[in-house]
Short mmCIF file of C-alpha atoms (C1' of nucleotides) in Angstrom, two decimals:
data_model
loop_
_atom_site.label_atom_id
_atom_site.label_comp_id
_atom_site.label_asym_id
_atom_site.label_seq_id
_atom_site.Cartn_x
_atom_site.Cartn_y
_atom_site.Cartn_z
CA MET A 1 25.58 -6.65 17.13
CA SER A 2 24.44 -4.13 14.55
CA VAL A 3 21.40 -4.67 12.42
CA ARG A 4 21.87 -6.12 8.92
CA VAL A 5 18.70 -6.47 6.87
CA ARG A 6 18.15 -7.18 3.22
CA PHE A 7 15.72 -6.63 0.49
CA ALA A 8 15.85 -9.52 -2.04
CA PRO A 9 13.53 -9.00 -5.08
CA SER A 10 13.63 -11.27 -8.04
CA PRO A 11 13.91 -9.51 -11.38
CA THR A 12 10.80 -11.18 -12.94
CA GLY A 13 8.67 -8.11 -13.04
CA HIS A 14 8.50 -4.50 -12.02
CA LEU A 15 8.50 -3.48 -8.46
CA HIS A 16 5.27 -4.42 -6.92
CA ILE A 17 3.38 -2.46 -4.25
CA GLY A 18 3.76 -5.20 -1.73
CA THR A 19 7.33 -5.93 -2.50
CA ALA A 20 8.05 -2.14 -2.22
CA ARG A 21 6.56 -2.08 1.18
CA THR A 22 8.74 -4.92 2.30
CA ALA A 23 11.68 -3.00 0.96
CA LEU A 24 10.54 0.15 2.87
CA PHE A 25 10.12 -1.57 6.26
CA ASN A 26 13.59 -3.20 5.95
CA TRP A 27 15.09 0.20 4.90
CA LEU A 28 13.31 2.07 7.69
CA PHE A 29 14.49 -0.48 10.23
CA ALA A 30 17.96 -0.30 9.02
CA ARG A 31 18.11 3.45 9.01
CA LYS A 32 16.46 3.73 12.36
CA GLU A 33 18.88 1.27 13.93
CA LYS A 34 21.82 2.70 12.17
CA GLY A 35 22.34 -0.66 10.55
CA THR A 36 22.99 -1.89 7.06
CA PHE A 37 20.50 -2.15 4.27
CA ILE A 38 21.50 -4.76 1.62
CA LEU A 39 19.96 -5.07 -1.79
CA ARG A 40 20.16 -8.61 -3.19
CA ILE A 41 18.91 -9.55 -6.65
CA GLU A 42 17.58 -13.07 -6.70
CA ASP A 43 18.00 -13.97 -10.22
CA THR A 44 18.57 -17.73 -10.10
CA ASP A 45 15.54 -18.43 -12.24
CA LEU A 46 17.31 -18.05 -15.57
CA GLU A 47 14.08 -18.46 -17.48
CA ARG A 48 12.15 -15.57 -15.88
CA SER A 49 14.87 -13.19 -14.73
CA LYS A 50 15.33 -10.16 -17.02
CA LYS A 51 17.98 -7.54 -16.76
CA GLU A 52 15.48 -4.84 -17.78
CA PHE A 53 13.41 -5.69 -14.63
CA GLU A 54 16.50 -5.39 -12.39
CA VAL A 55 17.10 -1.90 -13.88
CA SER A 56 13.57 -1.02 -13.41
CA ILE A 57 13.47 -2.19 -9.75
CA LEU A 58 16.54 -0.26 -8.89
CA ASP A 59 15.17 2.83 -10.63
CA ASP A 60 11.92 2.54 -8.57
CA LEU A 61 13.80 2.07 -5.34
CA ARG A 62 15.79 5.20 -6.01
CA TRP A 63 12.63 7.12 -6.80
CA LEU A 64 11.23 6.08 -3.49
CA GLY A 65 14.31 7.35 -1.86
CA LEU A 66 15.46 3.94 -0.66
CA ASP A 67 19.27 3.71 -0.97
CA TRP A 68 21.31 0.56 -0.25
CA ASP A 69 24.64 -0.01 1.42
CA GLU A 70 25.62 -3.25 -0.19
CA PHE A 71 24.65 -4.86 -3.46
CA TYR A 72 24.66 -8.55 -4.57
CA ARG A 73 23.35 -10.54 -7.43
CA GLN A 74 22.83 -14.23 -6.83
CA SER A 75 23.85 -15.10 -10.42
CA ASP A 76 27.36 -13.94 -9.48
CA ARG A 77 27.45 -16.36 -6.54
CA LEU A 78 26.45 -19.62 -8.17
CA SER A 79 29.73 -21.37 -7.19
CA ILE A 80 29.13 -20.54 -3.54
CA TYR A 81 25.80 -22.35 -3.51
CA ARG A 82 27.22 -25.39 -5.36
CA GLU A 83 30.04 -25.62 -2.84
CA ILE A 84 27.73 -25.55 0.11
CA ALA A 85 25.36 -28.10 -1.56
CA GLU A 86 28.38 -30.33 -2.12
CA LYS A 87 29.39 -30.00 1.48
CA LEU A 88 25.94 -31.05 2.69
CA LEU A 89 26.10 -33.95 0.15
CA SER A 90 29.39 -35.17 1.44
CA GLU A 91 28.18 -34.96 5.09
CA GLY A 92 25.21 -37.13 4.20
CA LYS A 93 22.76 -34.30 5.00
CA ALA A 94 21.64 -34.16 1.37
CA TYR A 95 21.44 -36.63 -1.40
CA GLU A 96 21.23 -36.88 -5.14
CA CYS A 97 17.94 -37.18 -6.94
CA PHE A 98 17.79 -38.51 -10.55
CA CYS A 99 14.05 -38.35 -10.90
CA THR A 100 12.67 -36.95 -14.21
CA LYS A 101 10.01 -34.30 -14.54
CA GLU A 102 7.51 -36.99 -15.46
CA GLU A 103 8.24 -39.13 -12.45
CA LEU A 104 7.91 -36.13 -10.11
CA GLU A 105 4.71 -35.12 -11.82
CA LYS A 106 3.13 -38.40 -10.71
CA LEU A 107 4.05 -37.60 -7.04
CA ARG A 108 2.43 -34.18 -7.15
CA GLY A 109 0.63 -33.45 -3.98
CA LYS A 110 1.80 -36.66 -2.26
CA GLY A 111 5.19 -35.51 -1.42
CA TYR A 112 8.51 -36.85 -2.47
CA ASP A 113 8.86 -40.52 -1.58
CA ARG A 114 12.68 -40.64 -1.17
CA ARG A 115 13.07 -43.17 -3.94
CA CYS A 116 16.43 -41.78 -4.87
CA LEU A 117 17.74 -42.07 -1.29
CA LYS A 118 17.62 -45.81 -1.77
CA LEU A 119 19.72 -45.85 -4.76
CA SER A 120 22.99 -47.91 -4.53
CA GLU A 121 26.32 -46.40 -5.45
CA ALA A 122 26.49 -48.45 -8.62
CA GLU A 123 22.89 -47.36 -9.66
CA LYS A 124 23.87 -43.72 -9.04
CA GLU A 125 26.94 -44.18 -11.21
CA THR A 126 24.87 -45.53 -14.11
CA LEU A 127 22.32 -42.79 -13.84
CA ARG A 128 24.99 -40.07 -13.72
CA LYS A 129 26.03 -41.02 -17.26
CA GLU A 130 22.46 -40.37 -18.45
CA ARG A 131 21.67 -37.17 -16.67
CA LYS A 132 22.69 -34.65 -14.04
CA PRO A 133 21.16 -35.12 -10.55
CA ALA A 134 19.42 -32.54 -8.47
CA ILE A 135 20.35 -32.38 -4.77
CA ARG A 136 17.75 -32.76 -2.07
CA LEU A 137 18.10 -31.96 1.57
CA TYR A 138 17.35 -34.84 3.90
CA VAL A 139 14.63 -33.60 6.19
CA PRO A 140 13.64 -35.90 9.16
CA LYS A 141 10.17 -37.27 9.04
CA ASP A 142 9.61 -37.29 12.82
CA GLY A 143 9.53 -34.33 15.28
CA GLU A 144 8.60 -30.78 14.59
CA THR A 145 10.21 -27.45 13.67
CA ARG A 146 9.56 -24.53 15.89
CA PHE A 147 10.64 -20.95 15.38
CA ASN A 148 9.81 -17.61 16.85
CA ASP A 149 8.31 -14.83 14.67
CA TYR A 150 8.52 -11.32 16.03
CA LEU A 151 4.94 -10.66 15.06
CA HIS A 152 3.24 -14.02 15.22
CA GLY A 153 5.01 -15.53 18.22
CA GLU A 154 6.07 -19.21 18.23
CA LEU A 155 5.13 -21.12 15.01
CA CYS A 156 5.24 -24.83 14.85
CA PHE A 157 5.30 -27.10 11.86
CA GLN A 158 5.22 -30.91 11.83
CA ASN A 159 8.39 -32.28 10.04
CA ASN A 160 6.26 -34.84 8.17
CA VAL A 161 4.59 -32.05 6.14
CA ILE A 162 7.99 -30.98 4.84
CA ASP A 163 9.44 -32.89 1.83
CA ASP A 164 13.04 -33.55 1.09
CA PHE A 165 13.04 -30.45 -1.16
CA VAL A 166 15.59 -29.77 -3.82
CA ILE A 167 18.34 -27.30 -2.90
CA LEU A 168 20.37 -27.54 -6.08
CA LYS A 169 18.72 -28.04 -9.42
CA SER A 170 20.13 -30.40 -11.97
CA ASP A 171 21.41 -27.45 -13.95
CA GLY A 172 23.63 -26.47 -11.03
CA THR A 173 21.59 -23.50 -9.90
CA PRO A 174 20.22 -23.27 -6.33
CA THR A 175 16.53 -23.15 -5.53
CA TYR A 176 15.16 -20.17 -3.75
CA ASN A 177 15.02 -21.58 -0.26
CA PHE A 178 18.67 -22.69 -0.43
CA SER A 179 20.25 -19.52 -1.96
CA VAL A 180 18.33 -17.42 0.48
CA VAL A 181 19.65 -19.27 3.47
CA VAL A 182 23.25 -19.45 2.13
CA ASP A 183 23.21 -15.73 1.44
CA ASP A 184 21.53 -14.70 4.58
CA ILE A 185 24.29 -16.56 6.46
CA ASP A 186 27.08 -15.21 4.34
CA MET A 187 25.77 -11.70 4.50
CA ARG A 188 25.31 -11.99 8.32
CA ILE A 189 21.59 -10.96 8.16
CA THR A 190 20.25 -10.36 11.56
CA HIS A 191 16.63 -9.65 10.87
CA ILE A 192 14.52 -11.15 8.03
CA ILE A 193 11.54 -8.87 7.34
CA ARG A 194 9.56 -10.33 4.53
CA GLY A 195 6.00 -11.08 3.45
CA GLU A 196 3.76 -13.50 5.33
CA ASP A 197 3.62 -15.69 2.23
CA HIS A 198 7.10 -16.88 3.21
CA ILE A 199 5.96 -18.35 6.60
CA SER A 200 5.51 -21.74 5.08
CA ASN A 201 8.97 -21.56 3.55
CA THR A 202 10.61 -20.77 6.93
CA PRO A 203 10.67 -24.28 8.44
CA LYS A 204 12.41 -25.52 5.23
CA GLN A 205 14.93 -22.87 5.56
CA ILE A 206 15.40 -23.65 9.21
CA HIS A 207 16.26 -27.14 8.25
CA ILE A 208 19.09 -25.75 6.09
CA TYR A 209 20.34 -23.58 8.97
CA ASN A 210 20.29 -26.73 11.16
CA ALA A 211 22.12 -28.75 8.63
CA LEU A 212 24.75 -26.09 8.35
CA GLY A 213 24.93 -25.74 12.13
CA ILE A 214 24.10 -22.02 12.07
CA GLU A 215 21.78 -20.15 14.33
CA THR A 216 18.73 -18.52 12.75
CA PRO A 217 18.16 -14.77 12.47
CA ILE A 218 15.01 -13.10 13.78
CA PHE A 219 11.99 -13.60 11.52
CA ILE A 220 9.37 -10.86 11.02
CA HIS A 221 6.66 -11.85 8.62
CA ILE A 222 4.65 -8.80 7.74
CA PRO A 223 1.02 -9.15 6.49
CA MET A 224 0.06 -9.01 2.83
CA ILE A 225 -1.50 -6.26 0.92
CA LEU A 226 -4.87 -7.18 -0.51
CA GLY A 227 -7.11 -5.88 -3.24
CA GLN A 228 -10.63 -4.53 -2.66
CA ASP A 229 -11.95 -8.07 -2.93
CA LYS A 230 -9.54 -9.16 -0.14
CA ALA A 231 -7.54 -11.38 -2.43
CA LYS A 232 -3.73 -10.89 -2.72
CA LEU A 233 -3.12 -7.75 -4.74
CA SER A 234 -2.51 -8.69 -8.33
CA LYS A 235 -2.78 -7.40 -11.93
CA ARG A 236 -6.53 -7.80 -12.05
CA HIS A 237 -6.84 -5.25 -9.29
CA GLY A 238 -5.47 -2.61 -11.62
CA ALA A 239 -2.24 -0.87 -11.25
CA THR A 240 0.05 -2.83 -8.85
CA SER A 241 3.52 -1.65 -9.63
CA ILE A 242 5.28 1.43 -8.23
CA GLY A 243 6.10 2.59 -11.71
CA GLU A 244 2.45 2.77 -12.72
CA TYR A 245 1.61 5.06 -9.74
CA ARG A 246 4.68 7.14 -10.55
CA SER A 247 3.32 7.45 -14.03
CA MET A 248 -0.02 8.51 -12.64
CA GLY A 249 1.69 11.47 -11.05
CA TYR A 250 1.77 10.40 -7.44
CA LEU A 251 4.61 11.86 -5.50
CA SER A 252 7.20 9.40 -4.13
CA GLU A 253 6.65 10.98 -0.63
CA ALA A 254 2.98 9.99 -0.92
CA MET A 255 3.70 6.47 -2.05
CA VAL A 256 6.29 5.92 0.79
CA ASN A 257 3.81 7.41 3.36
CA PHE A 258 0.98 5.21 2.04
CA LEU A 259 3.03 2.02 2.08
CA ALA A 260 4.25 2.81 5.58
CA LEU A 261 0.70 3.32 6.77
CA MET A 262 -0.49 -0.03 5.48
CA GLY A 263 0.00 -2.54 8.23
CA ALA A 264 1.38 -0.16 10.80
CA SER A 265 0.49 2.87 12.86
CA TYR A 266 2.40 5.76 14.25
CA ASN A 267 0.69 7.59 17.01
CA ASP A 268 -2.31 8.83 15.01
CA LYS A 269 0.05 10.84 12.86
CA GLN A 270 -0.81 10.34 9.19
CA VAL A 271 1.10 12.54 6.86
CA LEU A 272 4.75 11.73 7.28
CA SER A 273 7.95 12.27 5.31
CA LEU A 274 10.60 9.61 4.87
CA GLU A 275 12.80 11.27 7.44
CA GLU A 276 9.89 11.43 9.97
CA LEU A 277 9.20 7.78 9.31
CA VAL A 278 12.76 6.80 10.11
CA GLU A 279 12.52 8.85 13.33
CA ILE A 280 9.44 7.05 14.56
CA PHE A 281 9.67 3.61 12.99
CA SER A 282 9.82 0.64 15.19
CA LEU A 283 9.12 -3.05 14.77
CA GLU A 284 6.45 -2.59 17.42
CA ASN A 285 4.48 -0.35 15.08
CA LEU A 286 3.79 -3.25 12.70
CA SER A 287 0.38 -4.84 12.63
CA LYS A 288 -0.32 -8.49 11.79
CA ASN A 289 -3.46 -7.98 9.98
CA PRO A 290 -3.48 -7.87 6.17
CA ALA A 291 -4.27 -4.51 4.76
CA ILE A 292 -6.51 -3.67 1.85
CA PHE A 293 -5.14 -1.27 -0.70
CA ASP A 294 -7.25 1.91 -0.65
CA ILE A 295 -6.45 4.37 -3.30
CA LYS A 296 -8.50 7.09 -1.62
CA LYS A 297 -5.98 7.28 1.13
CA LEU A 298 -3.15 7.48 -1.40
CA ASP A 299 -4.98 10.34 -3.10
CA PHE A 300 -5.29 12.13 0.23
CA LEU A 301 -1.59 11.70 1.04
CA SER A 302 -0.58 12.75 -2.33
CA GLN A 303 -2.59 15.91 -2.03
CA GLU A 304 -1.08 16.62 1.42
CA HIS A 305 2.47 16.08 0.16
CA ILE A 306 1.92 18.24 -2.81
CA ARG A 307 0.76 21.04 -0.53
CA ARG A 308 3.82 20.64 1.54
CA LYS A 309 6.15 21.19 -1.43
CA SER A 310 7.66 24.59 -1.91
CA ILE A 311 6.44 26.18 -5.20
CA GLU A 312 9.91 25.80 -6.60
CA ALA A 313 10.12 22.14 -5.80
CA LEU A 314 6.63 21.57 -7.11
CA THR A 315 7.61 23.29 -10.40
CA GLN A 316 10.60 21.14 -10.75
CA LEU A 317 8.66 18.00 -10.18
CA THR A 318 6.01 19.09 -12.65
CA ILE A 319 8.59 19.92 -15.36
CA GLN A 320 10.12 16.46 -14.92
CA PHE A 321 6.62 14.84 -15.10
CA LEU A 322 5.53 16.79 -18.09
CA LYS A 323 8.71 15.73 -19.84
CA GLU A 324 7.92 12.13 -19.28
CA LYS A 325 4.51 12.77 -20.68
CA ARG A 326 6.03 14.45 -23.76
CA LEU A 327 4.43 17.77 -22.85
CA GLU A 328 7.85 19.55 -22.44
CA HIS A 329 6.44 22.42 -24.60
CA TRP A 330 4.16 23.26 -21.62
CA THR A 331 7.26 24.00 -19.56
CA ILE A 332 9.05 26.41 -21.77
CA ASP A 333 7.84 29.49 -19.82
CA LYS A 334 8.89 28.39 -16.37
CA SER A 335 7.62 31.46 -14.58
CA TYR A 336 4.21 30.97 -16.14
CA LEU A 337 4.22 27.32 -15.09
CA THR A 338 5.08 28.43 -11.57
CA ARG A 339 2.16 30.90 -11.55
CA VAL A 340 -0.23 28.27 -12.77
CA LEU A 341 0.98 25.84 -10.08
CA SER A 342 0.67 28.42 -7.36
CA ILE A 343 -3.02 28.60 -7.85
CA LEU A 344 -3.43 24.88 -8.63
CA GLN A 345 -1.26 23.60 -5.85
CA THR A 346 -4.04 23.24 -3.16
CA ARG A 347 -6.46 21.41 -5.43
CA ILE A 348 -4.47 18.78 -7.33
CA LYS A 349 -4.01 15.36 -5.94
CA THR A 350 -1.34 14.16 -8.42
CA LEU A 351 1.00 15.75 -10.87
CA LYS A 352 -1.19 14.35 -13.63
CA ASP A 353 -3.98 16.63 -12.36
CA VAL A 354 -1.92 19.53 -13.77
CA ILE A 355 -2.68 18.00 -17.23
CA ILE A 356 -6.26 16.90 -16.37
CA MET A 357 -7.43 19.97 -14.41
CA GLY A 358 -5.11 22.68 -15.93
CA ASP A 359 -4.74 21.92 -19.56
CA TYR A 360 -6.53 25.09 -20.49
CA PHE A 361 -3.58 27.10 -19.20
CA PHE A 362 -1.25 25.55 -21.75
CA THR A 363 -3.19 24.70 -24.90
CA GLU A 364 -6.13 25.77 -26.92
CA GLU A 365 -6.93 22.08 -27.39
CA PHE A 366 -8.02 21.75 -23.77
CA SER A 367 -10.70 19.13 -22.76
CA ARG A 368 -14.15 20.28 -22.28
CA ASP A 369 -15.89 18.52 -19.41
CA VAL A 370 -19.03 20.50 -19.67
CA GLU A 371 -20.79 22.55 -22.37
CA ILE A 372 -23.03 25.39 -21.98
CA PRO A 373 -26.61 24.73 -22.89
CA ILE A 374 -27.86 26.29 -26.22
CA GLU A 375 -30.54 28.60 -24.64
CA GLU A 376 -27.99 30.04 -22.22
CA LYS A 377 -25.52 30.50 -25.07
CA LYS A 378 -27.94 32.67 -26.83
CA ARG A 379 -28.14 35.01 -23.78
CA LEU A 380 -24.48 34.99 -23.44
CA ASN A 381 -23.88 35.90 -27.06
CA TYR A 382 -25.91 38.96 -26.25
CA ILE A 383 -24.01 39.90 -23.20
CA LEU A 384 -20.31 38.78 -23.88
CA PRO A 385 -19.37 41.42 -26.43
CA GLU A 386 -19.98 44.06 -23.79
CA LEU A 387 -17.92 42.20 -21.27
CA VAL A 388 -15.07 41.91 -23.80
CA ASP A 389 -15.21 45.74 -24.14
CA ALA A 390 -15.16 46.10 -20.35
CA LEU A 391 -12.24 43.78 -19.96
CA ASN A 392 -10.33 45.47 -22.69
CA LYS A 393 -10.31 48.52 -20.57
CA VAL A 394 -8.57 46.76 -17.62
CA ASP A 395 -4.97 48.00 -17.89
CA ASP A 396 -3.53 46.44 -14.76
CA TRP A 397 -4.55 42.83 -15.33
CA ASN A 398 -4.79 41.37 -11.84
CA ALA A 399 -7.39 39.41 -9.96
CA THR A 400 -8.63 42.33 -7.80
CA ASN A 401 -9.09 44.62 -10.77
CA LEU A 402 -10.78 41.90 -12.65
CA GLU A 403 -13.09 41.05 -9.98
CA ASN A 404 -14.14 44.69 -9.54
CA LYS A 405 -14.62 45.22 -13.11
CA THR A 406 -16.68 42.03 -13.61
CA ARG A 407 -18.84 42.55 -10.46
CA THR A 408 -19.63 46.05 -11.58
CA PHE A 409 -20.55 44.68 -14.99
CA ILE A 410 -22.79 42.09 -13.39
CA ALA A 411 -24.54 44.69 -11.31
CA GLU A 412 -25.12 47.01 -14.25
CA LYS A 413 -26.54 44.31 -16.42
CA MET A 414 -28.47 42.80 -13.49
CA LEU A 415 -27.14 39.33 -14.14
CA ASP A 416 -27.29 36.37 -11.95
CA SER A 417 -23.65 36.30 -10.72
CA ARG A 418 -23.53 32.54 -9.99
CA TRP A 419 -24.77 31.69 -13.35
CA PHE A 420 -22.64 34.29 -15.15
CA LEU A 421 -19.42 33.58 -13.34
CA GLN A 422 -19.89 29.82 -13.78
CA SER A 423 -20.60 30.27 -17.52
CA LEU A 424 -17.44 32.35 -17.79
CA ARG A 425 -15.49 29.64 -16.03
CA ILE A 426 -16.76 27.09 -18.51
CA ILE A 427 -16.00 29.18 -21.50
CA ILE A 428 -12.40 29.85 -20.64
CA SER A 429 -11.49 26.46 -19.14
CA GLY A 430 -14.07 23.86 -20.32
CA LYS A 431 -14.16 22.84 -16.59
CA LYS A 432 -16.71 23.24 -13.95
CA VAL A 433 -14.05 23.33 -11.26
CA THR A 434 -11.07 25.65 -11.39
CA PRO A 435 -9.18 27.88 -8.95
CA SER A 436 -10.90 31.16 -8.09
CA LEU A 437 -12.13 32.51 -11.40
CA PHE A 438 -10.40 35.82 -11.20
CA GLU A 439 -7.02 34.25 -10.19
CA THR A 440 -7.50 31.97 -13.13
CA LEU A 441 -8.09 34.88 -15.44
CA GLU A 442 -5.14 36.83 -14.06
CA VAL A 443 -2.72 33.87 -14.62
CA LEU A 444 -4.19 33.04 -18.04
CA GLY A 445 -3.51 36.72 -19.10
CA LYS A 446 -5.52 39.39 -20.90
CA GLU A 447 -4.97 38.20 -24.48
CA LYS A 448 -5.99 34.55 -23.94
CA THR A 449 -8.88 35.46 -21.75
CA ILE A 450 -10.45 37.82 -24.25
CA ASP A 451 -9.69 35.49 -27.03
CA ARG A 452 -11.45 32.60 -25.41
CA ILE A 453 -14.50 34.78 -24.55
CA LYS A 454 -14.72 35.75 -28.21
CA LYS A 455 -14.46 32.11 -29.23
CA GLY A 456 -17.11 31.24 -26.73
CA MET A 457 -19.51 33.39 -28.62
CA ASP A 458 -19.57 31.57 -31.94
"C1'" G B 1 -6.89 -32.48 0.12
"C1'" C B 2 -2.93 -31.16 3.71
"C1'" C B 3 -0.26 -27.22 6.49
"C1'" C B 4 -0.13 -22.27 8.22
"C1'" C B 5 -1.73 -17.20 9.19
"C1'" C B 6 -5.48 -13.42 10.33
"C1'" A B 7 -10.27 -11.40 12.49
"C1'" U B 8 -12.21 -3.56 15.97
"C1'" C B 9 -16.31 1.62 11.98
"C1'" G B 10 -16.77 0.93 4.26
"C1'" U B 11 -10.88 1.35 4.41
"C1'" C B 12 -6.01 1.97 7.48
"C1'" U B 13 -5.69 1.53 12.56
"C1'" A B 14 -5.42 2.80 18.55
"C1'" G B 15 -6.54 -0.58 22.24
"C1'" A B 16 -1.51 -5.42 25.74
"C1'" G B 17 -8.32 -7.21 31.97
"C1'" G B 18 -11.18 -2.06 34.85
"C1'" C B 19 -8.95 4.63 31.89
"C1'" C B 20 -13.98 2.07 26.36
"C1'" U B 21 -20.52 5.28 26.54
"C1'" A B 22 -14.19 1.83 22.05
"C1'" G B 23 -9.98 6.92 20.16
"C1'" G B 24 -7.68 8.84 15.47
"C1'" A B 25 -7.12 9.20 9.91
"C1'" C B 26 -9.28 8.40 4.87
"C1'" A B 27 -13.83 8.01 2.54
"C1'" C B 28 -19.18 9.32 3.47
"C1'" G B 29 -23.38 12.90 5.18
"C1'" G B 30 -24.89 17.71 6.96
"C1'" C B 31 -24.05 22.94 8.29
"C1'" C B 32 -21.11 27.50 8.01
"C1'" C B 33 -18.19 30.64 4.99
"C1'" U B 34 -18.91 32.54 -0.30
"C1'" U B 35 -23.74 37.63 -4.92
"C1'" U B 36 -18.10 32.11 -8.53
"C1'" C B 37 -17.15 26.14 -8.88
"C1'" A B 38 -13.83 24.55 -5.45
"C1'" A B 39 -10.78 25.04 -1.16
"C1'" G B 40 -11.36 25.93 4.15
"C1'" G B 41 -13.90 25.58 9.00
"C1'" C B 42 -17.47 23.01 12.21
"C1'" C B 43 -20.60 18.98 13.30
"C1'" G B 44 -22.45 13.92 12.44
"C1'" A B 45 -23.22 8.85 11.26
"C1'" G B 46 -20.34 4.51 11.57
"C1'" A B 47 -17.01 -1.29 14.37
"C1'" C B 48 -15.16 -5.08 18.90
"C1'" A B 49 -17.65 -11.93 13.32
"C1'" G B 50 -20.67 -15.73 16.41
"C1'" G B 51 -20.69 -19.05 20.69
"C1'" G B 52 -18.68 -20.92 24.99
"C1'" A B 53 -14.90 -20.62 29.15
"C1'" U B 54 -11.63 -17.94 32.87
"C1'" U B 55 -12.62 -13.45 36.02
"C1'" C B 56 -15.88 -9.43 40.69
"C1'" G B 57 -14.97 -7.41 35.64
"C1'" A B 58 -12.97 -9.11 28.66
"C1'" A B 59 -12.38 -5.71 22.36
"C1'" U B 60 -8.17 -7.24 25.36
"C1'" U B 61 -6.76 -14.41 27.91
"C1'" C B 62 -8.24 -19.61 26.43
"C1'" C B 63 -11.32 -23.11 23.36
"C1'" C B 64 -14.72 -24.02 19.34
"C1'" U B 65 -17.48 -22.33 14.97
"C1'" U B 66 -17.66 -19.25 10.89
"C1'" G B 67 -15.39 -16.08 7.53
"C1'" G B 68 -11.14 -14.38 4.86
"C1'" G B 69 -6.10 -14.98 3.19
"C1'" G B 70 -1.45 -17.55 2.17
"C1'" G B 71 1.52 -21.87 1.11
"C1'" C B 72 2.19 -27.00 -0.38
"C1'" A B 73 7.53 -26.95 -7.71
"C1'" C B 74 14.37 -28.91 -10.20
"C1'" C B 75 9.25 -20.37 -9.43
"C1'" A B 76 10.88 -16.76 -6.23
#
RNA sequence: GCCCCCAUCGUCUAGAGGCCUAGGACACGGCCCUUUCAAGGCCGAGACAGGGAUUCGAAUUCCCUUGGGGGCACCA
């Protein structure tokens, strides 16, 4: 039997880091096993589901490189859930519940007391005229529910901790636990890979499988991703959606690599492409400990993946990124951009670093992280005009010639080269860290270089 | 409150009774290279939560404690 897995996000927000990792593991497993990866939008919560979030989630999945073989939307399948719920109702495995919100509120924490199970046919008939009933599954109070989880082994829940939960709401839409099971059966899902927060839903779902007389798939509950404070990763930990990281200029390869590394291991190898991950992925690689989100590791991976890009590919990605940041005017001279990137490539962690660390290549409005102290400026004002003269005489403007010329100048004037070169760096870039100074000057060009040195003298 | 899950360096993890004086990666520290900041190279520090039990032998098995996390909706 071939593997069929699904990723089932609800469109109530943007694609979250943890959710994305669940998608990734499902996808990797499907691709590795030559199976089918199904994308199912769980939009039965009419209140909170938004089309724009669905669009955003699909977009982020594509960005990550996760494609799907089949696509479903639960809102298109409402009649199916109703039909199955009716079936369970007619078989006596489920019953109608006429309780109001207020009545249920009083039962909070105590569990549902089955008051509607005791209703007579006549009473139900009267109530039906007043309001639409919800449908609850009848869950036996005695015994226990056991199931096997691939990572956690045999898990056991006492049935008396499970309520007769609602499967169909009074508005005719299914609840999560119900639609999931109906769909997983209908879509012939073989392995359910999902977050550990669903472990406690599983016994409920198993009761539905049992009521329907269907065998359960294999469950694999993967650990959560936590914030630095070890609490479930949430908004207060900062950026938690894939889109935010994309906007920060992380490469999708880095994101995928990072997600795959959290809660799993692959023979000590760390930097891996999506293709390599498919190759080595196995359920046995999964860990059962929760993982803390560590952005330092993401930074490292992003840097590594940037280094692995060809200069052409990196240029393309940067053009795209700068467009998104409304800096397309930086990309007009593509060959210049490529030259800038060729010397920046080994020292940027994200595409955004092109803007942060390399703005001086593109604009005179570049940021100044450091300023030269006044006393030093006085000394420089004295020296710089002569340097300008010297540089003006450089005809073939390349790093080697520039270095020779400058070092000769330093020697003649008996300057401290560390001090002088660093001052020069600050004058032309406003930064204390740049690529090799002479390469930087070469790329920047004669005109801009001399212009900035002159400006630096005022 | 009830139910459930988890527990190795700061972080991600390797480890399925002797290969463990516990391995790797990130981060961190130091040194080297360099009459430029970086980058790069080399080296280093750093963990089996605690207590019992089983065993000739336990990071690895079992129990308890502690700690952390998750779930208990006509949300998903």
